[in-house]
C-alpha cells in the first residue's frame, strides 16, 4: 500500500478538517427533554480534562435520539463530532478507524487496526472534539478508549444503569411527560405540520398513556396509524384485542429490530445466563408498575438468586431497584404479559406460569390480620398489586388460590369501609371458588356472604336481601338450619331487612336467632352477644328505647365479664348505649360518650377509627343539647385527625367534614358552612359516585343548610334533586326516600309555600305508614309535622284529627308515661286552643300538667310551659280568675327556676300583664308592662322585636284601648 510520506506524520500534528461530523438522521419531531439537555450543556462544555457522561435508560426511551439532538446543536462548538455504535469491541474499533480516515482521507486504505490506533493517538493529543458512543453494552468495552482520550468530551448511551461509577457521570433518562408524549404523537400524525391532522385525534392521550409515554413506542404506533389511516381510538381497540401482534407490528419498511417487542427481546437475550431474570420480569408484569414490595418476589428462588436476578434486570434498565421496592415501566409489563409463541421470552406457558407464581407470592405476603395498624399499612402496600392482577388477568384463568387472594383483599377493604371497592373482589372470588371448588364449598359461601354484606353497606338492599335469601338455602343444605353459621346468616338477613326499614320482619327474626344461639352456644357466646346487640339496634330504630337500653346494658354486663372492659366489642356496646340515651337524656349521653372517649384513647389510641367515631358521636350529642360551639370544636378535632390518618378523601373524613358543615350551619355561620358542604358533595361524587349513600346524604345536608340560610329557591332545587336521586338509587319504598320527600316539604314550608308542602307531607305520611308502620316514631313525627302545617293553614279539622292520631299512637307505642306521649298530648291541647276550642283544650292541658309534674318534676321546662299554656287556655275561655292565678303562678315559677332575665320568664310576665288588662286591672297592667319594658330593653335591647311587642302592649293599655284577645305574647 502506497501512502504519501507527509500523510504519515504523527497524529498529534494533524489538524482536523472543518466540519468532520458523523451523526444519525435527526428527528424533526423531537420534543421535551429540557432538563436532560441542560444537564448535558452544563457538564459537557468548557475545556480541560475529558468529560464523560453516560445517558442510560430503558430500551426505546430515546437515549440515542437525545444524544443526536444535543450533538447536532454543537456543530459550531466542537470538531469533529463523531458517532460510533459501540455495542461490541469490533463495532467500536470500526468506528474509531472511520474517524481516523475522516481526519486523513489519504490514509483510508490502511488496515483497521492501524487506523484505530491513529484515532486513539489523535484523540489523546487534541481537544475540542465530541465523541458519541451509542448503545454501549458493557463499560469494559470502552475502557481502553477512555484511558487514551482524556482531553475532549465523550457522551455514552447505554441501557446499562450500573458500572459507570468510576467511568462516567450517569444521567438517567425516563419516559416523556404526558403532555410531551401527546405533542410527539400529534407531530407524527400531522407530519410536523406538513399534512392535515387526522379527522379524529380522540384517544391520542389515552394511547400515549397506554404505551407509557415511551418515545420509541409512540413513534411505532404513530407511523402505523399514519400508514393504515386508522384513528388512535381504533389502535387502542386493536391493542386490547391482540397486544402481542400490535407490539411487534410496524409500518411497511420499518426496521423490525426497532419495534418495542424486539428491542426488549434483544436485552433479555443478553440475560440468558441468568434464567431467573426472565421469569422474575414476567412475574413483575402482573403487578402494579410502581412500589412493588420485594416481598412479592421473595418466594421465586433463593435469596442470593433473586437478588442477582434483580441486579441484572436493573443493570439493563428493565427495572428500577430500590432497597425495599421495585419499579417496572408499564409498557415493559404490557409487552411481557402479551404471550407470543415466536418470542422465546414470552411463550404462553411461561407467562401462565409467571401469573400463577405472582399469585403464590401475593398469597405468601398477605398479612394475617385486617384490623391492626401494622397490618393495615401492609395491606395498603399490597392491594394495588392485587388490583393490577385482577385487571390484567381474566376470570377464566383464576385458580382457587387466586380466588382466595381476591377474597382476602375484599375483606380488608370491607373492614376499611370501602365496600364499593370490595364488592368486585368478592364477585370475582365467588366465581373462582364456584368454578374450582363448587357452588356449596365453604369458601364459595363465605365469599358470597361478604358480597351480600358489601351490597348492603353500599345501599343496594334489594340485591343484598336477594343474595342473603339464596345463601340461606345453601347454608341450610350444607350445615343445617340450626348450625351456628346458618344462624349468623339469618342475623345478616335480618340486619338487611332492618336497614331497608322492614323492622316488622327484622325484629322477630332476630329474636328467633337469639333464642337459638343462646340454646346452642350459651348466652355468653360472642355470636349471641352480637345478635342481642343487633336486636337492641332494631329496638332503637322503632323508637322503643327502653327495650334498646335494656338489651345494650345486658350485652355490656356480659361483655365486661367475658371479654373484659377494654375489648373492642365492649367499647362498641358502650357507644351504642350512649347513643340510645341521646334523645331522652342528652346529659347522660354526653357523660357516657366522654368516659368512653377517654377509655378508647387509652386502649386504642387517639387516631383509631373507633375513637374518632366516638368523638364524632360526642359532637352530635353536644349539638342535640344545643352546645353548638363545643360541637363545632369537637367536629374540627375529629376532622383533623381523620385527614391525618385516613386522608382527605376517605369516606370517614368526608363524613366528618359534612358533620362540621352542618354544625356550622346550625350555628348560623353560613359563610363557612355552605362552601364546606358543597365541597363534600363534590368530593363524594368524585370518590364514591352518584349512587353511594354518602353522596345522597351529602346532597341532603347541603340542601338543609340552604334552608337554614334562607336561600329558599336554592334549598328547594337541591332538595328536589336529592329526592330524585334518592328515589332513583334506593327506590320508592326506602325510608330515606320518604325522608327526602319530607325535607323538600320542609323547604317549601320555610319558603311560605304551604300549598306545595302539604301534598308532600301527606305522601310522606302514607309512605311512612306503608314502610315503617303506623306506630313507628318516624311515622308519628311526620304526622305531627303535617298536623302543625295544617294548623298554620287554618285547616283545623284535619289538624285536630292528625294530632289526635299522633297522641293515640304514641300512647300505644310508648305508653302513657313516656315524654314523647306527653309532648303529643300537649300538641293536641294546643291545636284545640288554636282552633278556638279553649274549653276542650283545658282538660287536656290539665292532664298534661299532671303527667309532666309526675314524670319530669315541677322545675322542668316542659312543666313550666304547660302551666303557662293552661293559664292562656283559661284566659281564652273567659275564666279570668283561673287565668290570672295561673299566669301569676307561672311567672313566679319561671322566675324561681330560670331566673328573672330568662326569655321564658319575661314571656310569662308579659302574659300576666295581658291577663291583668283583660281582667280590668288597668293600673296594675300598666305598672307590669312598664317594669317589663325596662327589663326587655336591658336584656334584649331597644331594637329587639320582643321589646317592641311589650312597648306596643303598653301603648295600647295607656291609650285606653280594649286589649281583649288581641294582646300579643312574647315569642
mmCIF file of N, CA, C and O in Angstrom, residues 607-688:
data_model
loop_
_atom_site.group_PDB
_atom_site.id
_atom_site.type_symbol
_atom_site.label_atom_id
_atom_site.label_comp_id
_atom_site.label_asym_id
_atom_site.label_seq_id
_atom_site.Cartn_x
_atom_site.Cartn_y
_atom_site.Cartn_z
ATOM 1 N N UNK A 607 -56.068 8.166 67.326
ATOM 2 C CA UNK A 607 -56.372 8.210 65.896
ATOM 3 C C UNK A 607 -57.041 6.930 65.393
ATOM 4 O O UNK A 607 -57.237 6.773 64.192
ATOM 5 N N UNK A 608 -57.406 6.034 66.315
ATOM 6 C CA UNK A 608 -58.089 4.810 65.898
ATOM 7 C C UNK A 608 -59.484 5.164 65.358
ATOM 8 O O UNK A 608 -60.150 6.072 65.869
ATOM 9 N N UNK A 609 -59.938 4.466 64.301
ATOM 10 C CA UNK A 609 -61.265 4.777 63.751
ATOM 11 C C UNK A 609 -62.374 4.744 64.798
ATOM 12 O O UNK A 609 -63.287 5.573 64.758
ATOM 13 N N UNK A 610 -62.319 3.774 65.738
ATOM 14 C CA UNK A 610 -63.345 3.705 66.782
ATOM 15 C C UNK A 610 -63.320 4.928 67.679
ATOM 16 O O UNK A 610 -64.377 5.459 68.065
ATOM 17 N N UNK A 611 -62.129 5.387 68.022
ATOM 18 C CA UNK A 611 -62.001 6.585 68.856
ATOM 19 C C UNK A 611 -62.568 7.800 68.130
ATOM 20 O O UNK A 611 -63.300 8.613 68.718
ATOM 21 N N UNK A 612 -62.258 7.927 66.863
ATOM 22 C CA UNK A 612 -62.733 9.080 66.104
ATOM 23 C C UNK A 612 -64.246 9.026 65.899
ATOM 24 O O UNK A 612 -64.913 10.073 65.866
ATOM 25 N N UNK A 613 -64.800 7.822 65.784
ATOM 26 C CA UNK A 613 -66.257 7.696 65.680
ATOM 27 C C UNK A 613 -66.924 8.186 66.963
ATOM 28 O O UNK A 613 -67.949 8.887 66.927
ATOM 29 N N UNK A 614 -66.359 7.820 68.115
ATOM 30 C CA UNK A 614 -66.916 8.282 69.385
ATOM 31 C C UNK A 614 -66.790 9.791 69.513
ATOM 32 O O UNK A 614 -67.697 10.468 70.022
ATOM 33 N N UNK A 615 -65.677 10.347 69.059
ATOM 34 C CA UNK A 615 -65.505 11.795 69.094
ATOM 35 C C UNK A 615 -66.596 12.477 68.267
ATOM 36 O O UNK A 615 -67.172 13.491 68.691
ATOM 37 N N UNK A 616 -66.916 11.909 67.101
ATOM 38 C CA UNK A 616 -67.992 12.472 66.277
ATOM 39 C C UNK A 616 -69.346 12.316 66.957
ATOM 40 O O UNK A 616 -70.194 13.219 66.891
ATOM 41 N N UNK A 617 -69.552 11.183 67.625
ATOM 42 C CA UNK A 617 -70.821 10.963 68.325
ATOM 43 C C UNK A 617 -70.978 11.941 69.480
ATOM 44 O O UNK A 617 -72.082 12.453 69.738
ATOM 45 N N UNK A 618 -69.896 12.205 70.189
ATOM 46 C CA UNK A 618 -69.937 13.200 71.264
ATOM 47 C C UNK A 618 -70.269 14.573 70.691
ATOM 48 O O UNK A 618 -71.040 15.349 71.294
ATOM 49 N N UNK A 619 -69.713 14.888 69.548
ATOM 50 C CA UNK A 619 -70.022 16.172 68.894
ATOM 51 C C UNK A 619 -71.512 16.266 68.597
ATOM 52 O O UNK A 619 -72.147 17.306 68.839
ATOM 53 N N UNK A 620 -72.060 15.177 68.063
ATOM 54 C CA UNK A 620 -73.500 15.181 67.733
ATOM 55 C C UNK A 620 -74.351 15.343 68.986
ATOM 56 O O UNK A 620 -75.361 16.053 68.986
ATOM 57 N N UNK A 621 -73.944 14.691 70.087
ATOM 58 C CA UNK A 621 -74.686 14.817 71.337
ATOM 59 C C UNK A 621 -74.677 16.265 71.828
ATOM 60 O O UNK A 621 -75.692 16.772 72.330
ATOM 61 N N UNK A 622 -73.536 16.929 71.680
ATOM 62 C CA UNK A 622 -73.469 18.342 72.078
ATOM 63 C C UNK A 622 -74.389 19.189 71.212
ATOM 64 O O UNK A 622 -75.017 20.150 71.695
ATOM 65 N N UNK A 623 -74.504 18.842 69.934
ATOM 66 C CA UNK A 623 -75.430 19.569 69.065
ATOM 67 C C UNK A 623 -76.865 19.386 69.524
ATOM 68 O O UNK A 623 -77.646 20.339 69.580
ATOM 69 N N UNK A 624 -77.226 18.141 69.856
ATOM 70 C CA UNK A 624 -78.592 17.863 70.310
ATOM 71 C C UNK A 624 -78.908 18.674 71.558
ATOM 72 O O UNK A 624 -80.009 19.211 71.725
ATOM 73 N N UNK A 625 -77.930 18.807 72.456
ATOM 74 C CA UNK A 625 -78.139 19.571 73.680
ATOM 75 C C UNK A 625 -78.118 21.074 73.434
ATOM 76 O O UNK A 625 -78.528 21.859 74.288
ATOM 77 N N UNK A 626 -77.679 21.488 72.273
ATOM 78 C CA UNK A 626 -77.631 22.912 71.966
ATOM 79 C C UNK A 626 -76.288 23.558 72.216
ATOM 80 O O UNK A 626 -76.149 24.774 72.086
ATOM 81 N N UNK A 627 -75.263 22.761 72.570
ATOM 82 C CA UNK A 627 -73.922 23.303 72.808
ATOM 83 C C UNK A 627 -73.171 23.350 71.475
ATOM 84 O O UNK A 627 -72.258 22.560 71.205
ATOM 85 N N UNK A 628 -73.560 24.310 70.623
ATOM 86 C CA UNK A 628 -73.088 24.309 69.243
ATOM 87 C C UNK A 628 -71.595 24.611 69.132
ATOM 88 O O UNK A 628 -70.896 23.998 68.317
ATOM 89 N N UNK A 629 -71.102 25.558 69.908
ATOM 90 C CA UNK A 629 -69.689 25.895 69.790
ATOM 91 C C UNK A 629 -68.805 24.731 70.231
ATOM 92 O O UNK A 629 -67.760 24.474 69.626
ATOM 93 N N UNK A 630 -69.214 24.038 71.291
ATOM 94 C CA UNK A 630 -68.438 22.872 71.696
ATOM 95 C C UNK A 630 -68.489 21.801 70.618
ATOM 96 O O UNK A 630 -67.483 21.148 70.314
ATOM 97 N N UNK A 631 -69.685 21.597 70.036
ATOM 98 C CA UNK A 631 -69.827 20.604 68.976
ATOM 99 C C UNK A 631 -68.920 20.940 67.797
ATOM 100 O O UNK A 631 -68.253 20.060 67.241
ATOM 101 N N UNK A 632 -68.862 22.213 67.416
ATOM 102 C CA UNK A 632 -68.011 22.624 66.287
ATOM 103 C C UNK A 632 -66.544 22.328 66.588
ATOM 104 O O UNK A 632 -65.806 21.799 65.740
ATOM 105 N N UNK A 633 -66.103 22.648 67.811
ATOM 106 C CA UNK A 633 -64.719 22.368 68.179
ATOM 107 C C UNK A 633 -64.387 20.890 68.116
ATOM 108 O O UNK A 633 -63.312 20.500 67.645
ATOM 109 N N UNK A 634 -65.316 20.050 68.583
ATOM 110 C CA UNK A 634 -65.090 18.602 68.557
ATOM 111 C C UNK A 634 -65.095 18.070 67.127
ATOM 112 O O UNK A 634 -64.289 17.203 66.770
ATOM 113 N N UNK A 635 -66.003 18.581 66.292
ATOM 114 C CA UNK A 635 -66.026 18.154 64.891
ATOM 115 C C UNK A 635 -64.733 18.554 64.178
ATOM 116 O O UNK A 635 -64.203 17.799 63.349
ATOM 117 N N UNK A 636 -64.206 19.744 64.478
ATOM 118 C CA UNK A 636 -62.942 20.168 63.869
ATOM 119 C C UNK A 636 -61.803 19.247 64.302
ATOM 120 O O UNK A 636 -60.949 18.882 63.486
ATOM 121 N N UNK A 637 -61.802 18.873 65.566
ATOM 122 C CA UNK A 637 -60.779 17.951 66.070
ATOM 123 C C UNK A 637 -60.887 16.599 65.369
ATOM 124 O O UNK A 637 -59.877 16.005 64.960
ATOM 125 N N UNK A 638 -62.104 16.096 65.211
ATOM 126 C CA UNK A 638 -62.321 14.816 64.536
ATOM 127 C C UNK A 638 -61.875 14.888 63.081
ATOM 128 O O UNK A 638 -61.225 13.972 62.562
ATOM 129 N N UNK A 639 -62.206 15.989 62.409
ATOM 130 C CA UNK A 639 -61.845 16.138 61.001
ATOM 131 C C UNK A 639 -60.334 16.163 60.821
ATOM 132 O O UNK A 639 -59.783 15.498 59.928
ATOM 133 N N UNK A 640 -59.630 16.921 61.652
ATOM 134 C CA UNK A 640 -58.173 16.987 61.546
ATOM 135 C C UNK A 640 -57.539 15.615 61.742
ATOM 136 O O UNK A 640 -56.610 15.234 61.023
ATOM 137 N N UNK A 641 -58.048 14.847 62.716
ATOM 138 C CA UNK A 641 -57.489 13.520 62.984
ATOM 139 C C UNK A 641 -57.736 12.583 61.807
ATOM 140 O O UNK A 641 -56.855 11.797 61.423
ATOM 141 N N UNK A 642 -58.929 12.640 61.222
ATOM 142 C CA UNK A 642 -59.230 11.743 60.110
ATOM 143 C C UNK A 642 -58.461 12.129 58.857
ATOM 144 O O UNK A 642 -58.035 11.269 58.083
ATOM 145 N N UNK A 643 -58.284 13.426 58.622
ATOM 146 C CA UNK A 643 -57.480 13.838 57.474
ATOM 147 C C UNK A 643 -56.048 13.334 57.624
ATOM 148 O O UNK A 643 -55.426 12.905 56.641
ATOM 149 N N UNK A 644 -55.528 13.355 58.836
ATOM 150 C CA UNK A 644 -54.160 12.919 59.071
ATOM 151 C C UNK A 644 -54.016 11.408 58.913
ATOM 152 O O UNK A 644 -53.065 10.925 58.287
ATOM 153 N N UNK A 645 -54.962 10.641 59.468
ATOM 154 C CA UNK A 645 -54.808 9.187 59.489
ATOM 155 C C UNK A 645 -55.397 8.493 58.263
ATOM 156 O O UNK A 645 -54.908 7.448 57.850
ATOM 157 N N UNK A 646 -56.444 9.074 57.662
ATOM 158 C CA UNK A 646 -57.141 8.398 56.571
ATOM 159 C C UNK A 646 -56.990 9.104 55.228
ATOM 160 O O UNK A 646 -57.193 8.480 54.191
ATOM 161 N N UNK A 647 -56.660 10.380 55.248
ATOM 162 C CA UNK A 647 -56.570 11.125 54.000
ATOM 163 C C UNK A 647 -57.798 11.995 53.784
ATOM 164 O O UNK A 647 -58.868 11.766 54.373
ATOM 165 N N UNK A 648 -57.659 12.994 52.927
ATOM 166 C CA UNK A 648 -58.708 13.996 52.758
ATOM 167 C C UNK A 648 -59.954 13.455 52.065
ATOM 168 O O UNK A 648 -61.049 14.009 52.233
ATOM 169 N N UNK A 649 -59.833 12.366 51.289
ATOM 170 C CA UNK A 649 -60.972 11.888 50.500
ATOM 171 C C UNK A 649 -61.552 10.572 51.027
ATOM 172 O O UNK A 649 -62.401 9.973 50.371
ATOM 173 N N UNK A 650 -61.108 10.100 52.200
ATOM 174 C CA UNK A 650 -61.668 8.868 52.763
ATOM 175 C C UNK A 650 -63.122 9.118 53.156
ATOM 176 O O UNK A 650 -63.481 10.218 53.602
ATOM 177 N N UNK A 651 -64.004 8.110 52.995
ATOM 178 C CA UNK A 651 -65.414 8.314 53.352
ATOM 179 C C UNK A 651 -65.623 8.832 54.771
ATOM 180 O O UNK A 651 -66.489 9.683 55.001
ATOM 181 N N UNK A 652 -64.845 8.331 55.746
ATOM 182 C CA UNK A 652 -64.995 8.824 57.115
ATOM 183 C C UNK A 652 -64.590 10.285 57.223
ATOM 184 O O UNK A 652 -65.193 11.059 57.984
ATOM 185 N N UNK A 653 -63.560 10.684 56.496
ATOM 186 C CA UNK A 653 -63.143 12.086 56.504
ATOM 187 C C UNK A 653 -64.233 12.970 55.906
ATOM 188 O O UNK A 653 -64.543 14.043 56.437
ATOM 189 N N UNK A 654 -64.817 12.513 54.811
ATOM 190 C CA UNK A 654 -65.902 13.276 54.194
ATOM 191 C C UNK A 654 -67.089 13.391 55.146
ATOM 192 O O UNK A 654 -67.745 14.440 55.222
ATOM 193 N N UNK A 655 -67.358 12.322 55.901
ATOM 194 C CA UNK A 655 -68.451 12.362 56.872
ATOM 195 C C UNK A 655 -68.165 13.403 57.954
ATOM 196 O O UNK A 655 -69.049 14.167 58.352
ATOM 197 N N UNK A 656 -66.925 13.437 58.458
ATOM 198 C CA UNK A 656 -66.561 14.433 59.474
ATOM 199 C C UNK A 656 -66.706 15.847 58.928
ATOM 200 O O UNK A 656 -67.206 16.748 59.613
ATOM 201 N N UNK A 657 -66.265 16.038 57.693
ATOM 202 C CA UNK A 657 -66.356 17.381 57.099
ATOM 203 C C UNK A 657 -67.821 17.787 56.923
ATOM 204 O O UNK A 657 -68.197 18.941 57.160
ATOM 205 N N UNK A 658 -68.658 16.827 56.536
ATOM 206 C CA UNK A 658 -70.082 17.106 56.372
ATOM 207 C C UNK A 658 -70.737 17.451 57.711
ATOM 208 O O UNK A 658 -71.538 18.386 57.809
ATOM 209 N N UNK A 659 -70.380 16.705 58.752
ATOM 210 C CA UNK A 659 -70.957 16.973 60.072
ATOM 211 C C UNK A 659 -70.537 18.347 60.579
ATOM 212 O O UNK A 659 -71.340 19.076 61.177
ATOM 213 N N UNK A 660 -69.277 18.709 60.339
ATOM 214 C CA UNK A 660 -68.816 20.038 60.735
ATOM 215 C C UNK A 660 -69.600 21.114 59.987
ATOM 216 O O UNK A 660 -70.004 22.134 60.579
ATOM 217 N N UNK A 661 -69.830 20.898 58.701
ATOM 218 C CA UNK A 661 -70.596 21.869 57.923
ATOM 219 C C UNK A 661 -72.001 22.044 58.459
ATOM 220 O O UNK A 661 -72.522 23.162 58.549
ATOM 221 N N UNK A 662 -72.629 20.931 58.866
ATOM 222 C CA UNK A 662 -73.984 21.012 59.396
ATOM 223 C C UNK A 662 -74.004 21.744 60.738
ATOM 224 O O UNK A 662 -74.914 22.525 61.022
ATOM 225 N N UNK A 663 -72.978 21.501 61.575
ATOM 226 C CA UNK A 663 -72.903 22.195 62.861
ATOM 227 C C UNK A 663 -72.697 23.697 62.646
ATOM 228 O O UNK A 663 -73.297 24.531 63.347
ATOM 229 N N UNK A 664 -71.856 24.041 61.688
ATOM 230 C CA UNK A 664 -71.645 25.462 61.389
ATOM 231 C C UNK A 664 -72.925 26.114 60.899
ATOM 232 O O UNK A 664 -73.233 27.264 61.252
ATOM 233 N N UNK A 665 -73.695 25.391 60.088
ATOM 234 C CA UNK A 665 -74.953 25.956 59.597
ATOM 235 C C UNK A 665 -75.952 26.127 60.739
ATOM 236 O O UNK A 665 -76.681 27.115 60.798
ATOM 237 N N UNK A 666 -75.972 25.165 61.680
ATOM 238 C CA UNK A 666 -76.867 25.289 62.834
ATOM 239 C C UNK A 666 -76.484 26.485 63.698
ATOM 240 O O UNK A 666 -77.336 27.114 64.324
ATOM 241 N N UNK A 667 -75.178 26.818 63.719
ATOM 242 C CA UNK A 667 -74.709 27.966 64.494
ATOM 243 C C UNK A 667 -74.853 29.279 63.719
ATOM 244 O O UNK A 667 -74.510 30.341 64.238
ATOM 245 N N UNK A 668 -75.327 29.187 62.480
ATOM 246 C CA UNK A 668 -75.553 30.389 61.692
ATOM 247 C C UNK A 668 -74.357 30.869 60.901
ATOM 248 O O UNK A 668 -74.420 31.922 60.261
ATOM 249 N N UNK A 669 -73.255 30.123 60.900
ATOM 250 C CA UNK A 669 -72.051 30.532 60.169
ATOM 251 C C UNK A 669 -72.132 29.995 58.739
ATOM 252 O O UNK A 669 -71.411 29.078 58.345
ATOM 253 N N UNK A 670 -73.014 30.596 57.948
ATOM 254 C CA UNK A 670 -73.252 30.088 56.601
ATOM 255 C C UNK A 670 -72.085 30.355 55.656
ATOM 256 O O UNK A 670 -71.894 29.630 54.675
ATOM 257 N N UNK A 671 -71.286 31.392 55.945
ATOM 258 C CA UNK A 671 -70.144 31.694 55.082
ATOM 259 C C UNK A 671 -69.150 30.546 55.061
ATOM 260 O O UNK A 671 -68.468 30.320 54.055
ATOM 261 N N UNK A 672 -69.036 29.816 56.168
ATOM 262 C CA UNK A 672 -68.159 28.646 56.215
ATOM 263 C C UNK A 672 -68.913 27.368 55.861
ATOM 264 O O UNK A 672 -68.363 26.469 55.231
ATOM 265 N N UNK A 673 -70.171 27.289 56.299
ATOM 266 C CA UNK A 673 -70.911 26.031 56.172
ATOM 267 C C UNK A 673 -71.211 25.669 54.726
ATOM 268 O O UNK A 673 -70.972 24.529 54.297
ATOM 269 N N UNK A 674 -71.731 26.610 53.956
ATOM 270 C CA UNK A 674 -72.176 26.280 52.599
ATOM 271 C C UNK A 674 -71.034 25.842 51.681
ATOM 272 O O UNK A 674 -71.151 24.815 51.004
ATOM 273 N N UNK A 675 -69.899 26.568 51.625
ATOM 274 C CA UNK A 675 -68.791 26.076 50.779
ATOM 275 C C UNK A 675 -68.274 24.722 51.233
ATOM 276 O O UNK A 675 -67.898 23.880 50.404
ATOM 277 N N UNK A 676 -68.238 24.502 52.557
ATOM 278 C CA UNK A 676 -67.736 23.234 53.074
ATOM 279 C C UNK A 676 -68.639 22.085 52.646
ATOM 280 O O UNK A 676 -68.172 21.033 52.185
ATOM 281 N N UNK A 677 -69.948 22.264 52.778
ATOM 282 C CA UNK A 677 -70.895 21.201 52.408
ATOM 283 C C UNK A 677 -70.921 20.983 50.896
ATOM 284 O O UNK A 677 -71.098 19.850 50.439
ATOM 285 N N UNK A 678 -70.747 22.045 50.123
ATOM 286 C CA UNK A 678 -70.683 21.885 48.666
ATOM 287 C C UNK A 678 -69.452 21.090 48.272
ATOM 288 O O UNK A 678 -69.506 20.224 47.393
ATOM 289 N N UNK A 679 -68.315 21.362 48.940
ATOM 290 C CA UNK A 679 -67.087 20.626 48.645
ATOM 291 C C UNK A 679 -67.234 19.153 49.002
ATOM 292 O O UNK A 679 -66.737 18.273 48.289
ATOM 293 N N UNK A 680 -67.922 18.867 50.109
ATOM 294 C CA UNK A 680 -68.159 17.474 50.495
ATOM 295 C C UNK A 680 -68.952 16.755 49.411
ATOM 296 O O UNK A 680 -68.628 15.627 49.020
ATOM 297 N N UNK A 681 -69.991 17.404 48.917
ATOM 298 C CA UNK A 681 -70.798 16.787 47.851
ATOM 299 C C UNK A 681 -69.947 16.542 46.611
ATOM 300 O O UNK A 681 -70.010 15.454 46.010
ATOM 301 N N UNK A 682 -69.141 17.521 46.222
ATOM 302 C CA UNK A 682 -68.281 17.350 45.044
ATOM 303 C C UNK A 682 -67.306 16.195 45.247
ATOM 304 O O UNK A 682 -67.081 15.381 44.337
ATOM 305 N N UNK A 683 -66.709 16.103 46.441
ATOM 306 C CA UNK A 683 -65.757 15.024 46.715
ATOM 307 C C UNK A 683 -66.455 13.664 46.719
ATOM 308 O O UNK A 683 -65.891 12.665 46.241
ATOM 309 N N UNK A 684 -67.661 13.597 47.267
ATOM 310 C CA UNK A 684 -68.409 12.332 47.269
ATOM 311 C C UNK A 684 -68.724 11.890 45.853
ATOM 312 O O UNK A 684 -68.610 10.706 45.512
ATOM 313 N N UNK A 685 -69.129 12.826 45.008
ATOM 314 C CA UNK A 685 -69.420 12.483 43.617
ATOM 315 C C UNK A 685 -68.172 11.960 42.919
ATOM 316 O O UNK A 685 -68.226 10.994 42.157
ATOM 317 N N UNK A 686 -67.021 12.589 43.214
ATOM 318 C CA UNK A 686 -65.774 12.181 42.569
ATOM 319 C C UNK A 686 -65.267 10.847 43.100
ATOM 320 O O UNK A 686 -64.860 9.974 42.314
ATOM 321 N N UNK A 687 -65.292 10.665 44.417
ATOM 322 C CA UNK A 687 -64.647 9.497 45.030
ATOM 323 C C UNK A 687 -65.589 8.308 45.187
ATOM 324 O O UNK A 687 -65.152 7.157 45.112
ATOM 325 N N UNK A 688 -66.863 8.566 45.448
ATOM 326 C CA UNK A 688 -67.795 7.482 45.773
ATOM 327 C C UNK A 688 -68.813 7.242 44.666
ATOM 328 O O UNK A 688 -69.374 6.149 44.590
#
